[in-house]
mmCIF file of C-alpha atoms in Angstrom:
data_model
loop_
_atom_site.group_PDB
_atom_site.id
_atom_site.type_symbol
_atom_site.label_atom_id
_atom_site.label_comp_id
_atom_site.label_asym_id
_atom_site.label_seq_id
_atom_site.Cartn_x
_atom_site.Cartn_y
_atom_site.Cartn_z
ATOM 1 C CA UNK A 1 2.655 -27.811 -13.347
ATOM 2 C CA UNK A 2 4.219 -24.337 -13.183
ATOM 3 C CA UNK A 3 3.628 -22.670 -9.872
ATOM 4 C CA UNK A 4 3.434 -18.952 -9.745
ATOM 5 C CA UNK A 5 4.797 -16.638 -7.042
ATOM 6 C CA UNK A 6 2.460 -16.175 -4.052
ATOM 7 C CA UNK A 7 3.366 -14.147 -1.020
ATOM 8 C CA UNK A 8 1.465 -13.703 2.300
ATOM 9 C CA UNK A 9 2.490 -11.511 5.276
ATOM 10 C CA UNK A 10 0.493 -11.208 8.466
ATOM 11 C CA UNK A 11 2.745 -8.528 10.128
ATOM 12 C CA UNK A 12 2.542 -10.256 13.503
ATOM 13 C CA UNK A 13 5.124 -11.123 16.156
ATOM 14 C CA UNK A 14 8.006 -9.241 17.702
ATOM 15 C CA UNK A 15 9.602 -7.775 14.640
ATOM 16 C CA UNK A 16 9.249 -7.524 10.928
ATOM 17 C CA UNK A 17 10.865 -10.362 8.974
ATOM 18 C CA UNK A 18 14.331 -9.655 7.600
ATOM 19 C CA UNK A 19 13.341 -9.991 3.963
ATOM 20 C CA UNK A 20 11.648 -6.530 4.295
ATOM 21 C CA UNK A 21 13.944 -3.554 3.685
ATOM 22 C CA UNK A 22 13.201 -0.421 5.696
ATOM 23 C CA UNK A 23 14.112 2.919 4.113
ATOM 24 C CA UNK A 24 14.057 6.266 5.946
ATOM 25 C CA UNK A 25 13.783 8.638 3.027
ATOM 26 C CA UNK A 26 13.291 12.056 4.484
ATOM 27 C CA UNK A 27 13.837 13.227 8.103
ATOM 28 C CA UNK A 28 13.213 10.741 10.937
ATOM 29 C CA UNK A 29 10.834 7.865 10.350
ATOM 30 C CA UNK A 30 10.690 4.856 12.523
ATOM 31 C CA UNK A 31 9.163 1.406 11.850
ATOM 32 C CA UNK A 32 8.177 -1.192 14.437
ATOM 33 C CA UNK A 33 5.554 -3.797 15.206
ATOM 34 C CA UNK A 34 2.629 -2.075 16.954
ATOM 35 C CA UNK A 35 1.669 -3.454 20.404
ATOM 36 C CA UNK A 36 -2.105 -3.550 20.155
ATOM 37 C CA UNK A 37 -4.909 -6.000 19.441
ATOM 38 C CA UNK A 38 -4.856 -6.666 15.652
ATOM 39 C CA UNK A 39 -1.874 -4.297 15.447
ATOM 40 C CA UNK A 40 0.526 -4.753 12.579
ATOM 41 C CA UNK A 41 3.655 -2.926 11.427
ATOM 42 C CA UNK A 42 3.608 0.824 11.999
ATOM 43 C CA UNK A 43 5.594 3.537 10.244
ATOM 44 C CA UNK A 44 5.747 6.802 12.258
ATOM 45 C CA UNK A 45 7.138 10.019 10.787
ATOM 46 C CA UNK A 46 8.687 12.842 12.733
ATOM 47 C CA UNK A 47 7.103 16.335 12.964
ATOM 48 C CA UNK A 48 8.984 17.398 9.817
ATOM 49 C CA UNK A 49 7.251 18.543 6.647
ATOM 50 C CA UNK A 50 7.782 15.923 3.948
ATOM 51 C CA UNK A 51 8.997 13.122 6.362
ATOM 52 C CA UNK A 52 8.516 9.722 4.843
ATOM 53 C CA UNK A 53 9.612 6.124 5.058
ATOM 54 C CA UNK A 54 8.790 2.785 3.456
ATOM 55 C CA UNK A 55 9.394 -0.952 3.411
ATOM 56 C CA UNK A 56 9.806 -3.136 0.283
ATOM 57 C CA UNK A 57 11.710 -6.173 -0.859
ATOM 58 C CA UNK A 58 14.893 -4.351 -1.620
ATOM 59 C CA UNK A 59 14.170 -4.346 -5.402
ATOM 60 C CA UNK A 60 13.399 -8.072 -5.608
ATOM 61 C CA UNK A 61 10.572 -7.755 -8.151
ATOM 62 C CA UNK A 62 8.971 -11.124 -8.534
ATOM 63 C CA UNK A 63 5.406 -10.033 -9.483
ATOM 64 C CA UNK A 64 4.004 -9.097 -12.867
ATOM 65 C CA UNK A 65 2.434 -5.668 -12.700
ATOM 66 C CA UNK A 66 0.201 -6.519 -15.687
ATOM 67 C CA UNK A 67 -0.908 -9.961 -14.483
ATOM 68 C CA UNK A 68 -1.217 -10.100 -10.680
ATOM 69 C CA UNK A 69 -3.424 -9.349 -7.673
ATOM 70 C CA UNK A 70 -2.535 -7.789 -4.304
ATOM 71 C CA UNK A 71 -4.576 -7.649 -1.066
ATOM 72 C CA UNK A 72 -3.728 -5.204 1.697
ATOM 73 C CA UNK A 73 -5.156 -4.185 5.032
ATOM 74 C CA UNK A 74 -4.092 -0.721 6.168
ATOM 75 C CA UNK A 75 -5.097 2.164 8.456
ATOM 76 C CA UNK A 76 -3.731 5.576 9.153
ATOM 77 C CA UNK A 77 -3.579 8.714 11.310
ATOM 78 C CA UNK A 78 -6.808 10.524 10.356
ATOM 79 C CA UNK A 79 -6.182 13.342 12.857
ATOM 80 C CA UNK A 80 -3.286 14.870 10.962
ATOM 81 C CA UNK A 81 -2.591 15.269 7.268
ATOM 82 C CA UNK A 82 -0.966 12.039 6.196
ATOM 83 C CA UNK A 83 -0.866 9.506 3.352
ATOM 84 C CA UNK A 84 -0.281 5.779 3.467
ATOM 85 C CA UNK A 85 0.023 3.482 0.443
ATOM 86 C CA UNK A 86 0.499 -0.260 -0.172
ATOM 87 C CA UNK A 87 0.675 -2.456 -3.255
ATOM 88 C CA UNK A 88 3.126 -3.527 -5.904
ATOM 89 C CA UNK A 89 5.732 -1.115 -7.317
ATOM 90 C CA UNK A 90 8.721 -1.361 -9.635
ATOM 91 C CA UNK A 91 10.797 0.816 -7.274
ATOM 92 C CA UNK A 92 10.623 2.949 -4.131
ATOM 93 C CA UNK A 93 9.581 6.497 -3.253
ATOM 94 C CA UNK A 94 5.945 5.930 -4.327
ATOM 95 C CA UNK A 95 4.102 7.276 -1.277
ATOM 96 C CA UNK A 96 5.223 10.879 -1.738
ATOM 97 C CA UNK A 97 5.641 11.053 -5.529
ATOM 98 C CA UNK A 98 3.552 8.727 -7.711
ATOM 99 C CA UNK A 99 5.733 9.532 -10.769
ATOM 100 C CA UNK A 100 8.707 7.579 -9.432
ATOM 101 C CA UNK A 101 8.104 4.085 -10.825
ATOM 102 C CA UNK A 102 5.412 1.930 -12.382
ATOM 103 C CA UNK A 103 2.965 0.645 -9.781
ATOM 104 C CA UNK A 104 -0.533 -0.079 -8.658
ATOM 105 C CA UNK A 105 -1.182 0.857 -5.045
ATOM 106 C CA UNK A 106 -4.038 1.387 -2.617
ATOM 107 C CA UNK A 107 -3.827 4.548 -0.567
ATOM 108 C CA UNK A 108 -5.527 6.544 2.202
ATOM 109 C CA UNK A 109 -5.263 10.294 2.268
ATOM 110 C CA UNK A 110 -6.512 12.102 5.338
ATOM 111 C CA UNK A 111 -6.870 15.686 3.991
ATOM 112 C CA UNK A 112 -9.495 14.421 1.584
ATOM 113 C CA UNK A 113 -11.007 11.613 3.745
ATOM 114 C CA UNK A 114 -10.929 9.197 0.792
ATOM 115 C CA UNK A 115 -9.225 6.032 -0.336
ATOM 116 C CA UNK A 116 -7.651 5.736 -3.751
ATOM 117 C CA UNK A 117 -6.445 3.343 -6.449
ATOM 118 C CA UNK A 118 -3.091 4.789 -7.752
ATOM 119 C CA UNK A 119 -1.473 3.543 -11.037
ATOM 120 C CA UNK A 120 1.485 4.504 -13.173
ATOM 121 C CA UNK A 121 2.800 3.385 -16.480
ATOM 122 C CA UNK A 122 5.448 4.788 -18.839
ATOM 123 C CA UNK A 123 3.114 7.592 -19.979
ATOM 124 C CA UNK A 124 2.214 8.945 -16.556
ATOM 125 C CA UNK A 125 0.333 8.389 -13.327
ATOM 126 C CA UNK A 126 -3.177 8.965 -12.076
ATOM 127 C CA UNK A 127 -5.534 8.123 -9.211
ATOM 128 C CA UNK A 128 -9.270 7.294 -8.813
ATOM 129 C CA UNK A 129 -11.083 7.585 -5.557
ATOM 130 C CA UNK A 130 -13.213 4.732 -4.156
ATOM 131 C CA UNK A 131 -15.878 7.016 -2.836
ATOM 132 C CA UNK A 132 -15.313 5.469 0.631
ATOM 133 C CA UNK A 133 -14.189 7.481 3.683
ATOM 134 C CA UNK A 134 -11.694 5.168 5.612
ATOM 135 C CA UNK A 135 -11.991 7.130 8.825
ATOM 136 C CA UNK A 136 -9.654 5.534 11.350
ATOM 137 C CA UNK A 137 -10.644 1.962 10.691
ATOM 138 C CA UNK A 138 -8.790 -0.804 9.005
ATOM 139 C CA UNK A 139 -9.583 -0.851 5.308
ATOM 140 C CA UNK A 140 -8.982 -4.032 3.301
ATOM 141 C CA UNK A 141 -8.537 -3.716 -0.410
ATOM 142 C CA UNK A 142 -7.872 -6.105 -3.314
ATOM 143 C CA UNK A 143 -6.330 -4.761 -6.530
ATOM 144 C CA UNK A 144 -6.365 -6.964 -9.640
ATOM 145 C CA UNK A 145 -4.367 -6.024 -12.738
ATOM 146 C CA UNK A 146 -4.782 -7.938 -16.020
ATOM 147 C CA UNK A 147 -3.180 -5.714 -18.624
ATOM 148 C CA UNK A 148 -6.527 -4.291 -19.777
ATOM 149 C CA UNK A 149 -7.479 -2.615 -16.518
ATOM 150 C CA UNK A 150 -6.725 -2.463 -12.788
ATOM 151 C CA UNK A 151 -9.693 -3.131 -10.501
ATOM 152 C CA UNK A 152 -10.070 -2.076 -6.851
ATOM 153 C CA UNK A 153 -12.324 -4.036 -4.503
ATOM 154 C CA UNK A 154 -13.033 -3.159 -0.845
ATOM 155 C CA UNK A 155 -14.054 -5.798 1.714
ATOM 156 C CA UNK A 156 -17.408 -4.684 3.023
ATOM 157 C CA UNK A 157 -20.003 -6.614 5.073
ATOM 158 C CA UNK A 158 -18.261 -9.915 4.535
ATOM 159 C CA UNK A 159 -17.657 -9.752 0.818
ATOM 160 C CA UNK A 160 -15.660 -7.941 -1.907
ATOM 161 C CA UNK A 161 -17.329 -4.832 -3.482
ATOM 162 C CA UNK A 162 -15.984 -3.495 -6.804
ATOM 163 C CA UNK A 163 -15.309 0.229 -6.450
ATOM 164 C CA UNK A 164 -12.963 1.167 -9.315
ATOM 165 C CA UNK A 165 -12.187 -0.121 -12.750
ATOM 166 C CA UNK A 166 -9.249 1.884 -13.956
ATOM 167 C CA UNK A 167 -8.143 1.804 -17.623
ATOM 168 C CA UNK A 168 -5.631 4.615 -17.527
ATOM 169 C CA UNK A 169 -1.926 4.298 -16.706
ATOM 170 C CA UNK A 170 -1.959 0.521 -16.534
ATOM 171 C CA UNK A 171 1.413 -0.552 -15.166
ATOM 172 C CA UNK A 172 3.769 -2.991 -16.908
ATOM 173 C CA UNK A 173 7.030 -4.662 -15.878
ATOM 174 C CA UNK A 174 7.906 -6.363 -12.591
ATOM 175 C CA UNK A 175 6.964 -5.126 -9.090
ATOM 176 C CA UNK A 176 7.740 -5.755 -5.466
ATOM 177 C CA UNK A 177 5.586 -5.577 -2.354
ATOM 178 C CA UNK A 178 5.553 -2.054 -0.871
ATOM 179 C CA UNK A 179 4.165 -0.085 2.124
ATOM 180 C CA UNK A 180 4.896 3.620 2.735
ATOM 181 C CA UNK A 181 3.942 6.586 4.933
ATOM 182 C CA UNK A 182 4.303 10.245 4.308
ATOM 183 C CA UNK A 183 3.416 13.508 6.155
ATOM 184 C CA UNK A 184 3.345 16.689 4.058
ATOM 185 C CA UNK A 185 3.168 19.036 7.069
ATOM 186 C CA UNK A 186 5.362 19.458 10.227
ATOM 187 C CA UNK A 187 3.224 17.121 12.350
ATOM 188 C CA UNK A 188 4.110 13.552 13.393
ATOM 189 C CA UNK A 189 1.855 10.979 11.708
ATOM 190 C CA UNK A 190 1.607 7.225 11.354
ATOM 191 C CA UNK A 191 0.423 4.457 8.982
ATOM 192 C CA UNK A 192 -0.046 0.837 9.715
ATOM 193 C CA UNK A 193 -0.346 -2.496 7.799
ATOM 194 C CA UNK A 194 -1.386 -5.832 9.219
ATOM 195 C CA UNK A 195 -1.901 -7.975 6.098
ATOM 196 C CA UNK A 196 -0.549 -8.267 2.591
ATOM 197 C CA UNK A 197 -0.996 -10.985 -0.001
ATOM 198 C CA UNK A 198 0.369 -10.789 -3.546
ATOM 199 C CA UNK A 199 0.322 -13.354 -6.369
ATOM 200 C CA UNK A 200 0.855 -13.651 -10.044
ATOM 201 C CA UNK A 201 -2.203 -14.654 -12.174
#
């Protein structure tokens, strides 16, 4: 039997495991385990316009962007303008500029009070909103990519609810787990993740 790659991260404990690579992209961004009930790993940007940071697998891309699923649980600073994204990407820099590399990611954007499914292939990138306002609560999402479409499910009232079926900009190639935080204005913001699961299908 051929076993496929399957990764689970709970983001608990004193510090993030060493297989995650932290990258401070613009200005000062810090990353640390957040000391709170159900707290996870938090990225906090400085009060600098465009400040952003991320974590990934250091370009170890063991997941098939056209045949995989990814579950993430994230929340963000809804008081100030911020964006947080998590999913599978072929490279870094995705949170600020979705044209950087092929990917499918789930994101929260505070200035629009919506959550999104973002995708990119060789022809371009696009996003579709879920119609759900994440507020300041944890939002748990499952993304499923099969080569024909990418589906976004949100976990609501104890079960998965299909919100988006996206047939544009379906990513191909190999991807790595990714989580990023970005602030477009000169105000400190934060984003947090406490669960990620990725597996090839």
